[in-house]
Structure formats: structure tokens, C-alpha cells
Short mmCIF file of C-alpha atoms in Angstrom, two decimals:
data_model
loop_
_atom_site.label_atom_id
_atom_site.label_comp_id
_atom_site.label_asym_id
_atom_site.label_seq_id
_atom_site.Cartn_x
_atom_site.Cartn_y
_atom_site.Cartn_z
CA UNK A 1048 -4.07 -42.62 4.58
CA UNK A 1049 -5.28 -41.06 1.36
CA UNK A 1050 -6.07 -37.35 1.26
CA UNK A 1051 -8.86 -37.93 -1.23
CA UNK A 1052 -11.81 -39.66 0.40
CA UNK A 1053 -14.29 -41.68 -1.60
CA UNK A 1054 -17.58 -43.10 -0.34
CA UNK A 1055 -18.93 -45.68 -0.35
CA UNK A 1056 -16.04 -48.15 -0.70
CA UNK A 1057 -18.36 -50.75 -2.18
CA UNK A 1058 -21.71 -50.41 -3.92
CA UNK A 1059 -24.04 -53.03 -5.34
CA UNK A 1060 -27.00 -51.78 -7.33
CA UNK A 1061 -29.60 -52.98 -9.76
CA UNK A 1062 -29.92 -51.63 -13.27
CA UNK A 1063 -32.97 -49.55 -12.38
CA UNK A 1064 -31.50 -47.95 -9.26
CA UNK A 1065 -30.21 -44.41 -8.82
CA UNK A 1066 -27.15 -43.97 -6.66
CA UNK A 1067 -24.31 -41.50 -6.22
CA UNK A 1068 -20.59 -41.77 -5.61
CA UNK A 1069 -18.94 -39.11 -3.51
CA UNK A 1070 -15.41 -37.75 -3.52
CA UNK A 1071 -14.00 -35.19 -1.10
CA UNK A 1072 -10.66 -33.44 -0.71
CA UNK A 1073 -9.55 -30.64 1.61
CA UNK A 1074 -6.17 -29.87 0.08
CA UNK A 1075 -7.37 -26.74 -1.72
CA UNK A 1076 -7.11 -28.46 -5.08
CA UNK A 1077 -9.09 -26.86 -7.88
CA UNK A 1078 -9.11 -29.72 -10.40
CA UNK A 1079 -10.91 -33.01 -9.80
CA UNK A 1080 -11.19 -36.12 -11.94
CA UNK A 1081 -13.25 -39.28 -12.33
CA UNK A 1082 -11.65 -42.44 -13.71
CA UNK A 1083 -13.09 -45.88 -14.43
CA UNK A 1084 -10.89 -48.94 -13.95
CA UNK A 1085 -11.89 -52.41 -15.06
CA UNK A 1086 -10.17 -55.45 -13.54
CA UNK A 1087 -6.57 -55.89 -14.67
CA UNK A 1088 -6.80 -52.75 -16.84
CA UNK A 1089 -5.41 -49.24 -16.48
CA UNK A 1090 -7.66 -46.36 -15.37
CA UNK A 1091 -9.61 -44.55 -18.08
CA UNK A 1092 -10.40 -40.88 -17.72
CA UNK A 1093 -14.11 -40.03 -17.62
CA UNK A 1094 -14.44 -36.39 -16.52
CA UNK A 1095 -12.31 -33.43 -15.49
CA UNK A 1096 -13.57 -30.50 -13.44
CA UNK A 1097 -11.58 -27.31 -13.19
CA UNK A 1098 -12.68 -24.59 -10.78
CA UNK A 1099 -16.01 -26.39 -10.40
CA UNK A 1100 -16.73 -26.35 -14.13
CA UNK A 1101 -16.74 -29.39 -16.38
CA UNK A 1102 -13.60 -29.21 -18.50
CA UNK A 1103 -13.38 -32.63 -20.13
CA UNK A 1104 -16.02 -35.27 -20.84
CA UNK A 1105 -14.49 -38.31 -22.51
CA UNK A 1106 -17.69 -39.18 -24.37
CA UNK A 1107 -19.11 -40.87 -21.29
CA UNK A 1108 -22.71 -42.21 -21.58
CA UNK A 1109 -25.35 -39.97 -20.06
CA UNK A 1110 -26.21 -42.60 -17.45
CA UNK A 1111 -23.15 -41.18 -15.65
CA UNK A 1112 -23.75 -37.62 -14.50
CA UNK A 1113 -20.99 -35.71 -12.70
CA UNK A 1114 -21.55 -32.82 -10.35
CA UNK A 1115 -19.15 -30.48 -8.56
CA UNK A 1116 -21.13 -28.57 -5.93
CA UNK A 1117 -18.03 -26.87 -4.49
CA UNK A 1118 -14.28 -26.96 -4.78
CA UNK A 1119 -13.93 -29.77 -2.23
CA UNK A 1120 -16.63 -32.11 -3.43
CA UNK A 1121 -17.20 -34.16 -6.56
CA UNK A 1122 -20.16 -36.46 -7.11
CA UNK A 1123 -20.94 -39.02 -9.77
CA UNK A 1124 -24.65 -39.73 -10.15
CA UNK A 1125 -25.55 -43.12 -11.53
CA UNK A 1126 -28.80 -44.12 -13.22
CA UNK A 1127 -29.86 -47.09 -15.34
CA UNK A 1128 -26.40 -48.61 -15.38
CA UNK A 1129 -25.48 -51.75 -17.31
CA UNK A 1130 -23.58 -54.81 -16.04
CA UNK A 1131 -20.54 -53.72 -18.06
CA UNK A 1132 -20.37 -50.60 -15.89
CA UNK A 1133 -19.18 -52.74 -13.00
CA UNK A 1134 -15.68 -51.43 -12.19
CA UNK A 1135 -13.56 -49.53 -9.71
CA UNK A 1136 -14.33 -45.81 -9.91
CA UNK A 1137 -11.41 -43.62 -8.90
CA UNK A 1138 -11.49 -39.97 -8.00
CA UNK A 1139 -8.39 -37.78 -8.15
CA UNK A 1140 -7.52 -34.15 -7.54
CA UNK A 1141 -4.68 -31.82 -8.42
CA UNK A 1142 -3.71 -28.30 -7.50
CA UNK A 1143 -4.99 -27.04 -10.81
CA UNK A 1144 -5.87 -28.33 -14.22
CA UNK A 1145 -2.69 -29.21 -15.99
CA UNK A 1146 -0.74 -29.73 -12.78
CA UNK A 1147 1.04 -33.00 -13.07
CA UNK A 1148 0.62 -34.61 -9.69
CA UNK A 1149 -2.82 -36.12 -9.21
CA UNK A 1150 -3.77 -37.47 -5.79
CA UNK A 1151 -6.03 -40.50 -6.01
CA UNK A 1152 -8.64 -41.83 -3.63
CA UNK A 1153 -8.95 -45.55 -2.94
CA UNK A 1154 -11.98 -45.86 -5.18
CA UNK A 1155 -15.53 -47.18 -5.05
CA UNK A 1156 -15.96 -50.74 -6.25
CA UNK A 1157 -19.26 -50.81 -8.11
CA UNK A 1158 -21.17 -53.97 -9.00
CA UNK A 1159 -24.26 -53.86 -11.23
CA UNK A 1160 -26.65 -56.76 -10.88
CA UNK B 914 -1.08 -39.90 -31.02
CA UNK B 915 0.56 -40.96 -27.80
CA UNK B 916 0.72 -44.47 -26.42
CA UNK B 917 2.56 -46.53 -23.87
CA UNK B 918 3.54 -50.18 -24.03
CA UNK B 919 4.38 -52.30 -21.02
CA UNK B 920 5.55 -55.57 -22.47
CA UNK B 921 5.55 -57.57 -19.24
CA UNK B 922 2.15 -58.22 -17.71
CA UNK B 923 3.73 -59.98 -14.72
CA UNK B 924 7.21 -59.93 -13.22
CA UNK B 925 8.00 -62.44 -10.46
CA UNK B 926 11.13 -61.71 -8.42
CA UNK B 927 12.63 -62.84 -5.13
CA UNK B 928 12.98 -60.49 -2.21
CA UNK B 929 16.20 -58.40 -2.20
CA UNK B 930 16.78 -59.05 -5.92
CA UNK B 931 16.95 -56.18 -8.42
CA UNK B 932 14.04 -55.56 -10.75
CA UNK B 933 13.38 -53.67 -13.97
CA UNK B 934 9.89 -52.95 -15.29
CA UNK B 935 9.89 -52.01 -18.94
CA UNK B 936 8.02 -49.14 -20.55
CA UNK B 937 8.18 -47.92 -24.13
CA UNK B 938 6.29 -44.96 -25.49
CA UNK B 939 5.38 -43.41 -28.79
CA UNK B 940 4.74 -39.72 -29.12
CA UNK B 941 4.97 -37.13 -31.83
CA UNK B 942 5.42 -34.29 -29.37
CA UNK B 943 7.40 -33.55 -26.24
CA UNK B 944 6.95 -36.28 -23.71
CA UNK B 945 6.20 -36.21 -20.05
CA UNK B 946 6.47 -39.64 -18.50
CA UNK B 947 5.26 -41.10 -15.23
CA UNK B 948 5.26 -44.25 -13.17
CA UNK B 949 2.37 -44.96 -10.82
CA UNK B 950 1.94 -47.80 -8.33
CA UNK B 951 -1.37 -49.32 -7.29
CA UNK B 952 -1.48 -51.51 -4.19
CA UNK B 953 -4.39 -53.95 -3.82
CA UNK B 954 -7.71 -52.21 -3.16
CA UNK B 955 -6.17 -48.77 -3.37
CA UNK B 956 -5.91 -45.89 -5.81
CA UNK B 957 -2.81 -44.87 -7.73
CA UNK B 958 0.24 -43.28 -6.17
CA UNK B 959 2.85 -41.34 -8.13
CA UNK B 960 6.28 -42.97 -7.93
CA UNK B 961 8.21 -40.56 -10.15
CA UNK B 962 7.96 -38.40 -13.24
CA UNK B 963 10.15 -37.11 -16.05
CA UNK B 964 9.43 -33.62 -17.35
CA UNK B 965 12.82 -32.39 -18.57
CA UNK B 966 16.43 -32.14 -17.49
CA UNK B 967 18.34 -35.09 -16.07
CA UNK B 968 17.35 -38.33 -17.72
CA UNK B 969 17.76 -40.28 -14.48
CA UNK B 970 14.80 -39.68 -12.23
CA UNK B 971 14.65 -40.79 -8.62
CA UNK B 972 11.33 -41.45 -6.96
CA UNK B 973 9.84 -42.70 -3.74
CA UNK B 974 10.47 -46.08 -2.11
CA UNK B 975 13.92 -46.44 -3.70
CA UNK B 976 12.68 -46.56 -7.29
CA UNK B 977 14.33 -44.78 -10.19
CA UNK B 978 13.76 -44.56 -13.93
CA UNK B 979 15.81 -43.49 -16.90
CA UNK B 980 14.45 -41.59 -19.86
CA UNK B 981 16.04 -42.81 -23.09
CA UNK B 982 14.93 -40.76 -26.06
CA UNK B 983 16.72 -42.79 -28.70
CA UNK B 984 15.10 -46.01 -27.49
CA UNK B 985 11.82 -44.31 -26.55
CA UNK B 986 11.93 -46.02 -23.19
CA UNK B 987 11.34 -45.14 -19.56
CA UNK B 988 12.18 -48.29 -17.61
CA UNK B 989 11.65 -48.45 -13.86
CA UNK B 990 14.32 -50.01 -11.65
CA UNK B 991 14.94 -50.87 -8.03
CA UNK B 992 18.21 -52.43 -6.84
CA UNK B 993 16.62 -54.49 -4.05
CA UNK B 994 12.91 -55.19 -3.76
CA UNK B 995 10.84 -55.90 -0.67
CA UNK B 996 7.72 -57.97 -0.19
CA UNK B 997 5.84 -54.69 0.29
CA UNK B 998 6.66 -53.69 -3.32
CA UNK B 999 4.17 -56.29 -4.56
CA UNK B 1000 1.69 -54.20 -6.55
CA UNK B 1001 0.57 -53.18 -10.02
CA UNK B 1002 2.80 -50.63 -11.75
CA UNK B 1003 1.55 -48.35 -14.51
CA UNK B 1004 3.64 -46.31 -16.89
CA UNK B 1005 1.93 -43.25 -18.35
CA UNK B 1006 2.53 -40.41 -20.76
CA UNK B 1007 0.68 -37.13 -20.62
CA UNK B 1008 -0.59 -34.83 -23.32
CA UNK B 1009 0.69 -31.29 -23.72
CA UNK B 1010 -1.95 -29.97 -21.37
CA UNK B 1011 -1.21 -32.61 -18.72
CA UNK B 1012 -4.92 -33.21 -18.28
CA UNK B 1013 -4.91 -36.69 -19.72
CA UNK B 1014 -2.72 -39.61 -18.87
CA UNK B 1015 -2.32 -42.38 -21.39
CA UNK B 1016 -1.64 -45.42 -19.23
CA UNK B 1017 0.11 -48.61 -20.19
CA UNK B 1018 -1.62 -51.90 -19.52
CA UNK B 1019 0.25 -52.36 -16.25
CA UNK B 1020 2.84 -54.77 -14.85
CA UNK B 1021 2.10 -56.87 -11.82
CA UNK B 1022 5.23 -57.11 -9.67
CA UNK B 1023 5.12 -60.18 -7.44
CA UNK B 1024 7.89 -60.27 -4.85
CA UNK B 1025 8.44 -63.69 -3.32
CA UNK B 1026 10.16 -64.44 -0.01
#
């Protein structure tokens, strides 16, 4: 069982919908990450939060909006997505920013109609 | 700039045979190297990492890797594979701040009975 929990596991949405992905960890980690993974490709970093503040934004389009309401929770708000945004979205956490071992959740598989 | 090359996109092997998954890197600074495994419909799990010290690194599930600076390689090996090792394997190098992983394109290990 993974220690990083992501919900939902699957999400299908239209291009005009607004939805959110949720990630939760209770390991006391202070750094959390969002990755995007297309089929048969490696994960690509999207955002890094450190102590609940946005630390890295890898030039991600504004239709993806991250939020870190507390140290255990990380959300990714989605609005007006495009079909090419269909992918597996992975959340990870680590003890602190710069700590080498990241713990990954099982991901949310997102399909945009 | 840092990058990782995994030359083999797929490696088929019979159960109980040895396997080597190849990884070459390029980096102009000190390197920190990692191998991750991704089982179907799951996130990534750290197998092992090289930070410094002994060039032979042992990881989980019987895997090991050897850092070779002169050949800029970090190949992953296992002396005897199991069906359960069937998965996608990613080699990665981190930046100096360890916030970003530069992943290789992945190698699909397919263990046959």
C-alpha cells in the first residue's frame, strides 16, 4: 500500500468542466510534488511545494492550478483542459525539499473528452 | 545540462535469468543517480540511488547498480529475475538541489516463464 493517497483514481471530464485532483500524505513530509506522465513516457515535473509554498512551477499552463491548503494535502485544480492533457498525474512527497527519496502515489488517470 | 539515456526500450528475459538494464548519463556537475521502478497502474518506487562513496549500490528486491564515472554509466543488474519484476524501469539524475529528476525514457522489463 502506498503512503501517498491520490483521489480519484480515474477521472473523465469535458473540456469545459472544472475538477480537482487530491493528494494526501500523513508522513510529516514538508515537500510535495505534481508530475504528469504520458503513456510510455517518463514523468515530467509540474510543481513543487515546500512548507506549503510554491517553490517550482515548470512553466505549466494556467489551466492547471495547484493548491497546498496544509502540510498533508495537495490539490490540483483543473479548468478548460485540452485533449492533450490526458495523462497519468502523479503526486509525490519527501521529507523536505531537496531530500532525495520521493514517495509516489499511484496516480490519477485523467481523460479529457 | 543533465540528461539520461536508456538505450533499450524493452528487455525480454526468461525467469531466473540474469538481466542488465543500461543507463548512460551526461552531466557537467556532480551526479546523483537513481533507479525507479513502476509497476502497472502504480506510481514510482525507488530501487536504489548513488550519491557518493562505493560505486556498487545495492537496492531493494535484489537489484544492484554500479556507478562508472569513466563510462558515464549506471547500469542496473539482477542475477536472477522473477515474473514479479515485470515493470517499467526508469533511470534518473538529479540536479544539485535534488528538486528535479531528469528521467530516462524508461525500459520495459518483460520476464517470461
